[in-house]
Amino acid sequence: MTQSDRHITLDAIRGFAVMGILLLNIVGFSMPDAAYVNPAAWGGTDPLNAGVWAVNFVLFDGKMRGLFSVLFGASMLLVMQRAEAAGQNPRSVHLNRMAWLFVIGAAHFILLWWGDILVPYAICGTLALFFVNRDVKQLLRWAVILYVLYFLLSLVMAGGGWAQAMRAAAPGADAELVKASQEMLASFGKPGTEQIAESLDIYRSGWLTIFHQHLELFPDSLVSTLLIFTMDTLAMMLLGMAMLKSGFILGLWLPALYKKIALRAFAIGIPPMIALAAWVMLSGYDTVITFAAFFSLSFPFRVVMTVGWAAGLLWLVVTHRDSPLIARIAAAGRAAFSNYLGTSVVMTFIFYGWGLGLFGRIDRATAMLFVFAAWGIMLTWSKPWLERYRFGPAEWLWRSLARRKLQPMRLR
C-alpha cells in the first residue's frame, strides 16, 4: 500500500467522524443543553423523536467523539514523526500545536459554542506526549487503566446522584438537601427546570449576552475537563497511538480481519446499548436513570463500538478506496478542522438569537435535516478546495500559528 493510500484511510475515517459527530452536536446547537442528556428535557418524546434519540444513543453517541479522539492520537504521532524526519524537535513542534489549539478552542468556546472539544484535545494531547515512546502493549495497558478509572468515577457520580435523590425524596428531608438535590437533577438534564428556561432566554438573545454567558462558563468547563473528561479522551488518544504503531489504522491489516473485528464489536456493543435505551424509555426518561445510562453505564460499550466503527470504516475504505464518495469523505476529513469550526459558525447563526433565532424551536427529528444539509456542504466544498489549496482555511491558520510563519497555501 502506498503512502497516499495510507493517508486516505486516516482522512476518510476522520471525514466520517467529523460528519458523524454533528448527529449529536446538533442537539447542543439547537436546544437547551439538558436535551443532550435527556430527550424529555427538550426535542420531543413522541415515537418519531424518541426513535431518532434511540438510534443516535445506540449507534453514534460517544462513538463518533471516540473515533475523533482515536484519530487525534494517531495523527499527533504522524506529525511528530514528520517533524523529526525534517530535522525539527518533535516535542517542541507538538507543544506549539497544542498551545495554539488551546487558544483556538478557547476562542471557539467563548465566541461561538459551549460544546467545544478543542480545549480538551489540547490538554489531552499535551498529556499524551508522555506516552509517545511506549510500545503497542504499553499504550493499550494505559488506555485500559484510564478507561477503568473513568468508568469507576462515572459510576460514583451516577450512584451518588441516585442516593442524594432518594434521601431528598424521603419524608422530612432537610430543605438544603432538597435544594441541592434539585440542582443536581437539573445538571443531570431534568425536564422543566429554571436552567432550561434561562438557556432559552440566553440563546435567543444577542451575541453579547451569549458571549458573557460563555465567558462565565469557561472556567468551570476547564475544571470539569481536567477532573473528568481527560481520562476517557486521553485513553482514546492512546488507543489511536497504538492503532497507528500496529498499522491497524493505516489500513495495513487484511480486509477480512477488519470486517471480523467490526462485526464482533457491534455484536458485543449494540445489544446492551439497545437494552439501556429501552430501560430509559420504559422509565419515562427518569432523570437519574437517563443520566446513568448516558454518562456511565453505556461507557464500556461505547469503547467497544468505537473500535467497531474504526474497523468497519477501515474495511469500507480499504475495499472501496477508488470510490468517488470515499474521495469526497476523505477530503472532508483532510479539512476536518475547518469543517468542525465552520459547522459552529453556520449552526450558531441558524439557531442563536444573533442569527436566525431558531433555538429551541425545532424537534430532534427536524434537527437531523440540518445535519444532512451540513453533510452536503462538507462533501461539496472540501474536495474542490483541496484541489487548489494545500490545507483547509482553519488547518492553514493552525499550522501557520504553530510554526510562527505563514504557510504556503496554493498548490503549484
JSON list of N, CA and C in Angstrom, two decimals, residues 278-346:
[
{"chain": "A", "resi": 278, "resn": "ALA", "atom": "N", "xyz": [-33.93, 1.05, 25.91]},
{"chain": "A", "resi": 278, "resn": "ALA", "atom": "CA", "xyz": [-35.26, 0.59, 26.29]},
{"chain": "A", "resi": 278, "resn": "ALA", "atom": "C", "xyz": [-35.55, 0.88, 27.75]},
{"chain": "A", "resi": 279, "resn": "TRP", "atom": "N", "xyz": [-34.55, 0.70, 28.62]},
{"chain": "A", "resi": 279, "resn": "TRP", "atom": "CA", "xyz": [-34.72, 0.98, 30.05]},
{"chain": "A", "resi": 279, "resn": "TRP", "atom": "C", "xyz": [-35.04, 2.45, 30.27]},
{"chain": "A", "resi": 280, "resn": "VAL", "atom": "N", "xyz": [-34.32, 3.32, 29.59]},
{"chain": "A", "resi": 280, "resn": "VAL", "atom": "CA", "xyz": [-34.57, 4.75, 29.71]},
{"chain": "A", "resi": 280, "resn": "VAL", "atom": "C", "xyz": [-35.99, 5.09, 29.27]},
{"chain": "A", "resi": 281, "resn": "MET", "atom": "N", "xyz": [-36.41, 4.56, 28.15]},
{"chain": "A", "resi": 281, "resn": "MET", "atom": "CA", "xyz": [-37.74, 4.87, 27.62]},
{"chain": "A", "resi": 281, "resn": "MET", "atom": "C", "xyz": [-38.84, 4.30, 28.52]},
{"chain": "A", "resi": 282, "resn": "LEU", "atom": "N", "xyz": [-38.64, 3.08, 29.01]},
{"chain": "A", "resi": 282, "resn": "LEU", "atom": "CA", "xyz": [-39.65, 2.46, 29.89]},
{"chain": "A", "resi": 282, "resn": "LEU", "atom": "C", "xyz": [-39.73, 3.15, 31.24]},
{"chain": "A", "resi": 283, "resn": "SER", "atom": "N", "xyz": [-38.65, 3.80, 31.65]},
{"chain": "A", "resi": 283, "resn": "SER", "atom": "CA", "xyz": [-38.66, 4.54, 32.92]},
{"chain": "A", "resi": 283, "resn": "SER", "atom": "C", "xyz": [-39.38, 5.88, 32.79]},
{"chain": "A", "resi": 284, "resn": "GLY", "atom": "N", "xyz": [-39.82, 6.21, 31.57]},
{"chain": "A", "resi": 284, "resn": "GLY", "atom": "CA", "xyz": [-40.42, 7.53, 31.34]},
{"chain": "A", "resi": 284, "resn": "GLY", "atom": "C", "xyz": [-39.36, 8.62, 31.34]},
{"chain": "A", "resi": 285, "resn": "TYR", "atom": "N", "xyz": [-38.13, 8.24, 30.94]},
{"chain": "A", "resi": 285, "resn": "TYR", "atom": "CA", "xyz": [-36.98, 9.16, 30.91]},
{"chain": "A", "resi": 285, "resn": "TYR", "atom": "C", "xyz": [-36.70, 9.73, 32.30]},
{"chain": "A", "resi": 286, "resn": "ASP", "atom": "N", "xyz": [-36.78, 8.84, 33.29]},
{"chain": "A", "resi": 286, "resn": "ASP", "atom": "CA", "xyz": [-36.41, 9.23, 34.65]},
{"chain": "A", "resi": 286, "resn": "ASP", "atom": "C", "xyz": [-35.04, 9.90, 34.64]},
{"chain": "A", "resi": 287, "resn": "THR", "atom": "N", "xyz": [-34.91, 11.00, 35.36]},
{"chain": "A", "resi": 287, "resn": "THR", "atom": "CA", "xyz": [-33.70, 11.82, 35.28]},
{"chain": "A", "resi": 287, "resn": "THR", "atom": "C", "xyz": [-32.45, 11.05, 35.66]},
{"chain": "A", "resi": 288, "resn": "VAL", "atom": "N", "xyz": [-32.47, 10.36, 36.78]},
{"chain": "A", "resi": 288, "resn": "VAL", "atom": "CA", "xyz": [-31.27, 9.66, 37.24]},
{"chain": "A", "resi": 288, "resn": "VAL", "atom": "C", "xyz": [-30.95, 8.46, 36.36]},
{"chain": "A", "resi": 289, "resn": "ILE", "atom": "N", "xyz": [-31.97, 7.71, 35.97]},
{"chain": "A", "resi": 289, "resn": "ILE", "atom": "CA", "xyz": [-31.75, 6.55, 35.10]},
{"chain": "A", "resi": 289, "resn": "ILE", "atom": "C", "xyz": [-31.19, 6.99, 33.75]},
{"chain": "A", "resi": 290, "resn": "THR", "atom": "N", "xyz": [-31.76, 8.04, 33.19]},
{"chain": "A", "resi": 290, "resn": "THR", "atom": "CA", "xyz": [-31.30, 8.53, 31.89]},
{"chain": "A", "resi": 290, "resn": "THR", "atom": "C", "xyz": [-29.87, 9.03, 31.97]},
{"chain": "A", "resi": 291, "resn": "PHE", "atom": "N", "xyz": [-29.55, 9.77, 33.04]},
{"chain": "A", "resi": 291, "resn": "PHE", "atom": "CA", "xyz": [-28.19, 10.26, 33.21]},
{"chain": "A", "resi": 291, "resn": "PHE", "atom": "C", "xyz": [-27.21, 9.10, 33.38]},
{"chain": "A", "resi": 292, "resn": "ALA", "atom": "N", "xyz": [-27.59, 8.12, 34.19]},
{"chain": "A", "resi": 292, "resn": "ALA", "atom": "CA", "xyz": [-26.70, 6.98, 34.43]},
{"chain": "A", "resi": 292, "resn": "ALA", "atom": "C", "xyz": [-26.44, 6.21, 33.14]},
{"chain": "A", "resi": 293, "resn": "ALA", "atom": "N", "xyz": [-27.48, 6.03, 32.33]},
{"chain": "A", "resi": 293, "resn": "ALA", "atom": "CA", "xyz": [-27.32, 5.32, 31.06]},
{"chain": "A", "resi": 293, "resn": "ALA", "atom": "C", "xyz": [-26.43, 6.11, 30.11]},
{"chain": "A", "resi": 294, "resn": "PHE", "atom": "N", "xyz": [-26.63, 7.41, 30.06]},
{"chain": "A", "resi": 294, "resn": "PHE", "atom": "CA", "xyz": [-25.89, 8.29, 29.15]},
{"chain": "A", "resi": 294, "resn": "PHE", "atom": "C", "xyz": [-24.44, 8.44, 29.57]},
{"chain": "A", "resi": 295, "resn": "PHE", "atom": "N", "xyz": [-24.20, 8.71, 30.84]},
{"chain": "A", "resi": 295, "resn": "PHE", "atom": "CA", "xyz": [-22.89, 9.12, 31.32]},
{"chain": "A", "resi": 295, "resn": "PHE", "atom": "C", "xyz": [-22.02, 7.95, 31.76]},
{"chain": "A", "resi": 296, "resn": "SER", "atom": "N", "xyz": [-22.65, 6.92, 32.32]},
{"chain": "A", "resi": 296, "resn": "SER", "atom": "CA", "xyz": [-21.87, 5.89, 32.98]},
{"chain": "A", "resi": 296, "resn": "SER", "atom": "C", "xyz": [-22.06, 4.50, 32.39]},
{"chain": "A", "resi": 297, "resn": "LEU", "atom": "N", "xyz": [-23.27, 3.97, 32.45]},
{"chain": "A", "resi": 297, "resn": "LEU", "atom": "CA", "xyz": [-23.50, 2.57, 32.13]},
{"chain": "A", "resi": 297, "resn": "LEU", "atom": "C", "xyz": [-23.20, 2.22, 30.68]},
{"chain": "A", "resi": 298, "resn": "SER", "atom": "N", "xyz": [-23.35, 3.18, 29.79]},
{"chain": "A", "resi": 298, "resn": "SER", "atom": "CA", "xyz": [-23.08, 2.93, 28.37]},
{"chain": "A", "resi": 298, "resn": "SER", "atom": "C", "xyz": [-21.59, 2.98, 28.03]},
{"chain": "A", "resi": 299, "resn": "PHE", "atom": "N", "xyz": [-20.77, 3.47, 28.95]},
{"chain": "A", "resi": 299, "resn": "PHE", "atom": "CA", "xyz": [-19.38, 3.77, 28.61]},
{"chain": "A", "resi": 299, "resn": "PHE", "atom": "C", "xyz": [-18.59, 2.55, 28.10]},
{"chain": "A", "resi": 300, "resn": "PRO", "atom": "N", "xyz": [-18.61, 1.40, 28.77]},
{"chain": "A", "resi": 300, "resn": "PRO", "atom": "CA", "xyz": [-17.83, 0.27, 28.25]},
{"chain": "A", "resi": 300, "resn": "PRO", "atom": "C", "xyz": [-18.22, -0.13, 26.84]},
{"chain": "A", "resi": 301, "resn": "PHE", "atom": "N", "xyz": [-19.50, -0.03, 26.54]},
{"chain": "A", "resi": 301, "resn": "PHE", "atom": "CA", "xyz": [-19.98, -0.42, 25.22]},
{"chain": "A", "resi": 301, "resn": "PHE", "atom": "C", "xyz": [-19.65, 0.65, 24.17]},
{"chain": "A", "resi": 302, "resn": "ARG", "atom": "N", "xyz": [-19.57, 1.92, 24.60]},
{"chain": "A", "resi": 302, "resn": "ARG", "atom": "CA", "xyz": [-19.12, 2.98, 23.70]},
{"chain": "A", "resi": 302, "resn": "ARG", "atom": "C", "xyz": [-17.69, 2.72, 23.23]},
{"chain": "A", "resi": 303, "resn": "VAL", "atom": "N", "xyz": [-16.85, 2.27, 24.15]},
{"chain": "A", "resi": 303, "resn": "VAL", "atom": "CA", "xyz": [-15.45, 1.99, 23.80]},
{"chain": "A", "resi": 303, "resn": "VAL", "atom": "C", "xyz": [-15.38, 0.86, 22.78]},
{"chain": "A", "resi": 304, "resn": "VAL", "atom": "N", "xyz": [-16.10, -0.22, 23.06]},
{"chain": "A", "resi": 304, "resn": "VAL", "atom": "CA", "xyz": [-16.10, -1.37, 22.14]},
{"chain": "A", "resi": 304, "resn": "VAL", "atom": "C", "xyz": [-16.62, -0.96, 20.77]},
{"chain": "A", "resi": 305, "resn": "MET", "atom": "N", "xyz": [-17.69, -0.16, 20.76]},
{"chain": "A", "resi": 305, "resn": "MET", "atom": "CA", "xyz": [-18.28, 0.23, 19.48]},
{"chain": "A", "resi": 305, "resn": "MET", "atom": "C", "xyz": [-17.43, 1.25, 18.73]},
{"chain": "A", "resi": 306, "resn": "THR", "atom": "N", "xyz": [-16.64, 2.04, 19.45]},
{"chain": "A", "resi": 306, "resn": "THR", "atom": "CA", "xyz": [-15.69, 2.93, 18.78]},
{"chain": "A", "resi": 306, "resn": "THR", "atom": "C", "xyz": [-14.68, 2.11, 17.98]},
{"chain": "A", "resi": 307, "resn": "VAL", "atom": "N", "xyz": [-14.18, 1.04, 18.60]},
{"chain": "A", "resi": 307, "resn": "VAL", "atom": "CA", "xyz": [-13.28, 0.14, 17.88]},
{"chain": "A", "resi": 307, "resn": "VAL", "atom": "C", "xyz": [-14.01, -0.49, 16.70]},
{"chain": "A", "resi": 308, "resn": "GLY", "atom": "N", "xyz": [-15.27, -0.87, 16.91]},
{"chain": "A", "resi": 308, "resn": "GLY", "atom": "CA", "xyz": [-16.06, -1.45, 15.83]},
{"chain": "A", "resi": 308, "resn": "GLY", "atom": "C", "xyz": [-16.24, -0.50, 14.66]},
{"chain": "A", "resi": 309, "resn": "TRP", "atom": "N", "xyz": [-16.54, 0.76, 14.97]},
{"chain": "A", "resi": 309, "resn": "TRP", "atom": "CA", "xyz": [-16.68, 1.76, 13.91]},
{"chain": "A", "resi": 309, "resn": "TRP", "atom": "C", "xyz": [-15.36, 1.95, 13.17]},
{"chain": "A", "resi": 310, "resn": "ALA", "atom": "N", "xyz": [-14.26, 2.02, 13.91]},
{"chain": "A", "resi": 310, "resn": "ALA", "atom": "CA", "xyz": [-12.96, 2.19, 13.27]},
{"chain": "A", "resi": 310, "resn": "ALA", "atom": "C", "xyz": [-12.68, 1.03, 12.32]},
{"chain": "A", "resi": 311, "resn": "ALA", "atom": "N", "xyz": [-12.90, -0.20, 12.80]},
{"chain": "A", "resi": 311, "resn": "ALA", "atom": "CA", "xyz": [-12.63, -1.38, 11.97]},
{"chain": "A", "resi": 311, "resn": "ALA", "atom": "C", "xyz": [-13.57, -1.44, 10.77]},
{"chain": "A", "resi": 312, "resn": "GLY", "atom": "N", "xyz": [-14.85, -1.16, 11.00]},
{"chain": "A", "resi": 312, "resn": "GLY", "atom": "CA", "xyz": [-15.83, -1.21, 9.91]},
{"chain": "A", "resi": 312, "resn": "GLY", "atom": "C", "xyz": [-15.55, -0.17, 8.83]},
{"chain": "A", "resi": 313, "resn": "LEU", "atom": "N", "xyz": [-15.18, 1.03, 9.26]},
{"chain": "A", "resi": 313, "resn": "LEU", "atom": "CA", "xyz": [-14.88, 2.07, 8.28]},
{"chain": "A", "resi": 313, "resn": "LEU", "atom": "C", "xyz": [-13.58, 1.79, 7.55]},
{"chain": "A", "resi": 314, "resn": "LEU", "atom": "N", "xyz": [-12.60, 1.21, 8.26]},
{"chain": "A", "resi": 314, "resn": "LEU", "atom": "CA", "xyz": [-11.36, 0.82, 7.58]},
{"chain": "A", "resi": 314, "resn": "LEU", "atom": "C", "xyz": [-11.63, -0.24, 6.52]},
{"chain": "A", "resi": 315, "resn": "TRP", "atom": "N", "xyz": [-12.47, -1.20, 6.86]},
{"chain": "A", "resi": 315, "resn": "TRP", "atom": "CA", "xyz": [-12.84, -2.22, 5.86]},
{"chain": "A", "resi": 315, "resn": "TRP", "atom": "C", "xyz": [-13.48, -1.55, 4.65]},
{"chain": "A", "resi": 316, "resn": "LEU", "atom": "N", "xyz": [-14.39, -0.60, 4.90]},
{"chain": "A", "resi": 316, "resn": "LEU", "atom": "CA", "xyz": [-15.08, 0.09, 3.81]},
{"chain": "A", "resi": 316, "resn": "LEU", "atom": "C", "xyz": [-14.10, 0.86, 2.94]},
{"chain": "A", "resi": 317, "resn": "VAL", "atom": "N", "xyz": [-13.19, 1.59, 3.56]},
{"chain": "A", "resi": 317, "resn": "VAL", "atom": "CA", "xyz": [-12.25, 2.42, 2.81]},
{"chain": "A", "resi": 317, "resn": "VAL", "atom": "C", "xyz": [-11.25, 1.55, 2.04]},
{"chain": "A", "resi": 318, "resn": "VAL", "atom": "N", "xyz": [-10.73, 0.52, 2.70]},
{"chain": "A", "resi": 318, "resn": "VAL", "atom": "CA", "xyz": [-9.73, -0.33, 2.05]},
{"chain": "A", "resi": 318, "resn": "VAL", "atom": "C", "xyz": [-10.33, -1.07, 0.85]},
{"chain": "A", "resi": 319, "resn": "THR", "atom": "N", "xyz": [-11.57, -1.47, 0.96]},
{"chain": "A", "resi": 319, "resn": "THR", "atom": "CA", "xyz": [-12.19, -2.24, -0.13]},
{"chain": "A", "resi": 319, "resn": "THR", "atom": "C", "xyz": [-12.86, -1.35, -1.18]},
{"chain": "A", "resi": 320, "resn": "HIS", "atom": "N", "xyz": [-13.00, -0.05, -0.90]},
{"chain": "A", "resi": 320, "resn": "HIS", "atom": "CA", "xyz": [-13.65, 0.85, -1.86]},
{"chain": "A", "resi": 320, "resn": "HIS", "atom": "C", "xyz": [-12.87, 2.16, -1.99]},
{"chain": "A", "resi": 321, "resn": "ARG", "atom": "N", "xyz": [-11.54, 2.07, -1.93]},
{"chain": "A", "resi": 321, "resn": "ARG", "atom": "CA", "xyz": [-10.75, 3.30, -1.89]},
{"chain": "A", "resi": 321, "resn": "ARG", "atom": "C", "xyz": [-10.83, 4.12, -3.17]},
{"chain": "A", "resi": 322, "resn": "ASP", "atom": "N", "xyz": [-11.25, 3.51, -4.26]},
{"chain": "A", "resi": 322, "resn": "ASP", "atom": "CA", "xyz": [-11.36, 4.25, -5.52]},
{"chain": "A", "resi": 322, "resn": "ASP", "atom": "C", "xyz": [-12.74, 4.88, -5.73]},
{"chain": "A", "resi": 323, "resn": "SER", "atom": "N", "xyz": [-13.61, 4.71, -4.75]},
{"chain": "A", "resi": 323, "resn": "SER", "atom": "CA", "xyz": [-14.96, 5.27, -4.86]},
{"chain": "A", "resi": 323, "resn": "SER", "atom": "C", "xyz": [-14.92, 6.80, -4.83]},
{"chain": "A", "resi": 324, "resn": "PRO", "atom": "N", "xyz": [-15.66, 7.47, -5.73]},
{"chain": "A", "resi": 324, "resn": "PRO", "atom": "CA", "xyz": [-15.73, 8.94, -5.69]},
{"chain": "A", "resi": 324, "resn": "PRO", "atom": "C", "xyz": [-16.27, 9.46, -4.36]},
{"chain": "A", "resi": 325, "resn": "LEU", "atom": "N", "xyz": [-17.22, 8.73, -3.76]},
{"chain": "A", "resi": 325, "resn": "LEU", "atom": "CA", "xyz": [-17.76, 9.17, -2.48]},
{"chain": "A", "resi": 325, "resn": "LEU", "atom": "C", "xyz": [-16.71, 9.10, -1.39]},
{"chain": "A", "resi": 326, "resn": "ILE", "atom": "N", "xyz": [-15.92, 8.02, -1.37]},
{"chain": "A", "resi": 326, "resn": "ILE", "atom": "CA", "xyz": [-14.83, 7.91, -0.39]},
{"chain": "A", "resi": 326, "resn": "ILE", "atom": "C", "xyz": [-13.85, 9.06, -0.57]},
{"chain": "A", "resi": 327, "resn": "ALA", "atom": "N", "xyz": [-13.57, 9.43, -1.82]},
{"chain": "A", "resi": 327, "resn": "ALA", "atom": "CA", "xyz": [-12.65, 10.54, -2.09]},
{"chain": "A", "resi": 327, "resn": "ALA", "atom": "C", "xyz": [-13.19, 11.84, -1.50]},
{"chain": "A", "resi": 328, "resn": "ARG", "atom": "N", "xyz": [-14.48, 12.06, -1.62]},
{"chain": "A", "resi": 328, "resn": "ARG", "atom": "CA", "xyz": [-15.08, 13.29, -1.06]},
{"chain": "A", "resi": 328, "resn": "ARG", "atom": "C", "xyz": [-15.09, 13.26, 0.47]},
{"chain": "A", "resi": 329, "resn": "ILE", "atom": "N", "xyz": [-15.36, 12.09, 1.04]},
{"chain": "A", "resi": 329, "resn": "ILE", "atom": "CA", "xyz": [-15.35, 11.97, 2.50]},
{"chain": "A", "resi": 329, "resn": "ILE", "atom": "C", "xyz": [-13.93, 12.17, 3.03]},
{"chain": "A", "resi": 330, "resn": "ALA", "atom": "N", "xyz": [-12.93, 11.62, 2.31]},
{"chain": "A", "resi": 330, "resn": "ALA", "atom": "CA", "xyz": [-11.54, 11.82, 2.71]},
{"chain": "A", "resi": 330, "resn": "ALA", "atom": "C", "xyz": [-11.15, 13.29, 2.64]},
{"chain": "A", "resi": 331, "resn": "ALA", "atom": "N", "xyz": [-11.65, 14.01, 1.63]},
{"chain": "A", "resi": 331, "resn": "ALA", "atom": "CA", "xyz": [-11.38, 15.44, 1.54]},
{"chain": "A", "resi": 331, "resn": "ALA", "atom": "C", "xyz": [-12.00, 16.19, 2.71]},
{"chain": "A", "resi": 332, "resn": "ALA", "atom": "N", "xyz": [-13.22, 15.80, 3.09]},
{"chain": "A", "resi": 332, "resn": "ALA", "atom": "CA", "xyz": [-13.85, 16.40, 4.28]},
{"chain": "A", "resi": 332, "resn": "ALA", "atom": "C", "xyz": [-13.02, 16.11, 5.52]},
{"chain": "A", "resi": 333, "resn": "GLY", "atom": "N", "xyz": [-12.38, 14.94, 5.55]},
{"chain": "A", "resi": 333, "resn": "GLY", "atom": "CA", "xyz": [-11.51, 14.61, 6.68]},
{"chain": "A", "resi": 333, "resn": "GLY", "atom": "C", "xyz": [-10.22, 15.40, 6.68]},
{"chain": "A", "resi": 334, "resn": "ARG", "atom": "N", "xyz": [-9.64, 15.64, 5.50]},
{"chain": "A", "resi": 334, "resn": "ARG", "atom": "CA", "xyz": [-8.44, 16.48, 5.42]},
{"chain": "A", "resi": 334, "resn": "ARG", "atom": "C", "xyz": [-8.73, 17.90, 5.90]},
{"chain": "A", "resi": 335, "resn": "ALA", "atom": "N", "xyz": [-9.96, 18.35, 5.67]},
{"chain": "A", "resi": 335, "resn": "ALA", "atom": "CA", "xyz": [-10.37, 19.69, 6.11]},
{"chain": "A", "resi": 335, "resn": "ALA", "atom": "C", "xyz": [-11.27, 19.59, 7.35]},
{"chain": "A", "resi": 336, "resn": "ALA", "atom": "N", "xyz": [-11.04, 18.58, 8.18]},
{"chain": "A", "resi": 336, "resn": "ALA", "atom": "CA", "xyz": [-11.93, 18.34, 9.33]},
{"chain": "A", "resi": 336, "resn": "ALA", "atom": "C", "xyz": [-11.95, 19.52, 10.30]},
{"chain": "A", "resi": 337, "resn": "PHE", "atom": "N", "xyz": [-10.80, 20.14, 10.53]},
{"chain": "A", "resi": 337, "resn": "PHE", "atom": "CA", "xyz": [-10.74, 21.29, 11.44]},
{"chain": "A", "resi": 337, "resn": "PHE", "atom": "C", "xyz": [-11.59, 22.43, 10.91]},
{"chain": "A", "resi": 338, "resn": "SER", "atom": "N", "xyz": [-11.47, 22.69, 9.62]},
{"chain": "A", "resi": 338, "resn": "SER", "atom": "CA", "xyz": [-12.30, 23.75, 9.01]},
{"chain": "A", "resi": 338, "resn": "SER", "atom": "C", "xyz": [-13.77, 23.37, 9.02]},
{"chain": "A", "resi": 339, "resn": "ASN", "atom": "N", "xyz": [-14.07, 22.11, 8.75]},
{"chain": "A", "resi": 339, "resn": "ASN", "atom": "CA", "xyz": [-15.47, 21.68, 8.77]},
{"chain": "A", "resi": 339, "resn": "ASN", "atom": "C", "xyz": [-16.06, 21.74, 10.16]},
{"chain": "A", "resi": 340, "resn": "TYR", "atom": "N", "xyz": [-15.26, 21.39, 11.16]},
{"chain": "A", "resi": 340, "resn": "TYR", "atom": "CA", "xyz": [-15.74, 21.45, 12.55]},
{"chain": "A", "resi": 340, "resn": "TYR", "atom": "C", "xyz": [-16.04, 22.89, 12.97]},
{"chain": "A", "resi": 341, "resn": "LEU", "atom": "N", "xyz": [-15.09, 23.79, 12.75]},
{"chain": "A", "resi": 341, "resn": "LEU", "atom": "CA", "xyz": [-15.30, 25.19, 13.13]},
{"chain": "A", "resi": 341, "resn": "LEU", "atom": "C", "xyz": [-16.35, 25.86, 12.24]},
{"chain": "A", "resi": 342, "resn": "GLY", "atom": "N", "xyz": [-16.32, 25.52, 10.95]},
{"chain": "A", "resi": 342, "resn": "GLY", "atom": "CA", "xyz": [-17.32, 26.10, 10.05]},
{"chain": "A", "resi": 342, "resn": "GLY", "atom": "C", "xyz": [-18.73, 25.70, 10.42]},
{"chain": "A", "resi": 343, "resn": "THR", "atom": "N", "xyz": [-18.89, 24.45, 10.88]},
{"chain": "A", "resi": 343, "resn": "THR", "atom": "CA", "xyz": [-20.20, 23.99, 11.34]},
{"chain": "A", "resi": 343, "resn": "THR", "atom": "C", "xyz": [-20.69, 24.84, 12.51]},
{"chain": "A", "resi": 344, "resn": "SER", "atom": "N", "xyz": [-19.78, 25.17, 13.42]},
{"chain": "A", "resi": 344, "resn": "SER", "atom": "CA", "xyz": [-20.17, 26.00, 14.57]},
{"chain": "A", "resi": 344, "resn": "SER", "atom": "C", "xyz": [-20.64, 27.37, 14.12]},
{"chain": "A", "resi": 345, "resn": "VAL", "atom": "N", "xyz": [-19.94, 27.96, 13.15]},
{"chain": "A", "resi": 345, "resn": "VAL", "atom": "CA", "xyz": [-20.33, 29.28, 12.65]},
{"chain": "A", "resi": 345, "resn": "VAL", "atom": "C", "xyz": [-21.73, 29.20, 12.02]},
{"chain": "A", "resi": 346, "resn": "VAL", "atom": "N", "xyz": [-21.93, 28.23, 11.17]},
{"chain": "A", "resi": 346, "resn": "VAL", "atom": "CA", "xyz": [-23.21, 28.11, 10.45]},
{"chain": "A", "resi": 346, "resn": "VAL", "atom": "C", "xyz": [-24.35, 27.79, 11.41]}
]
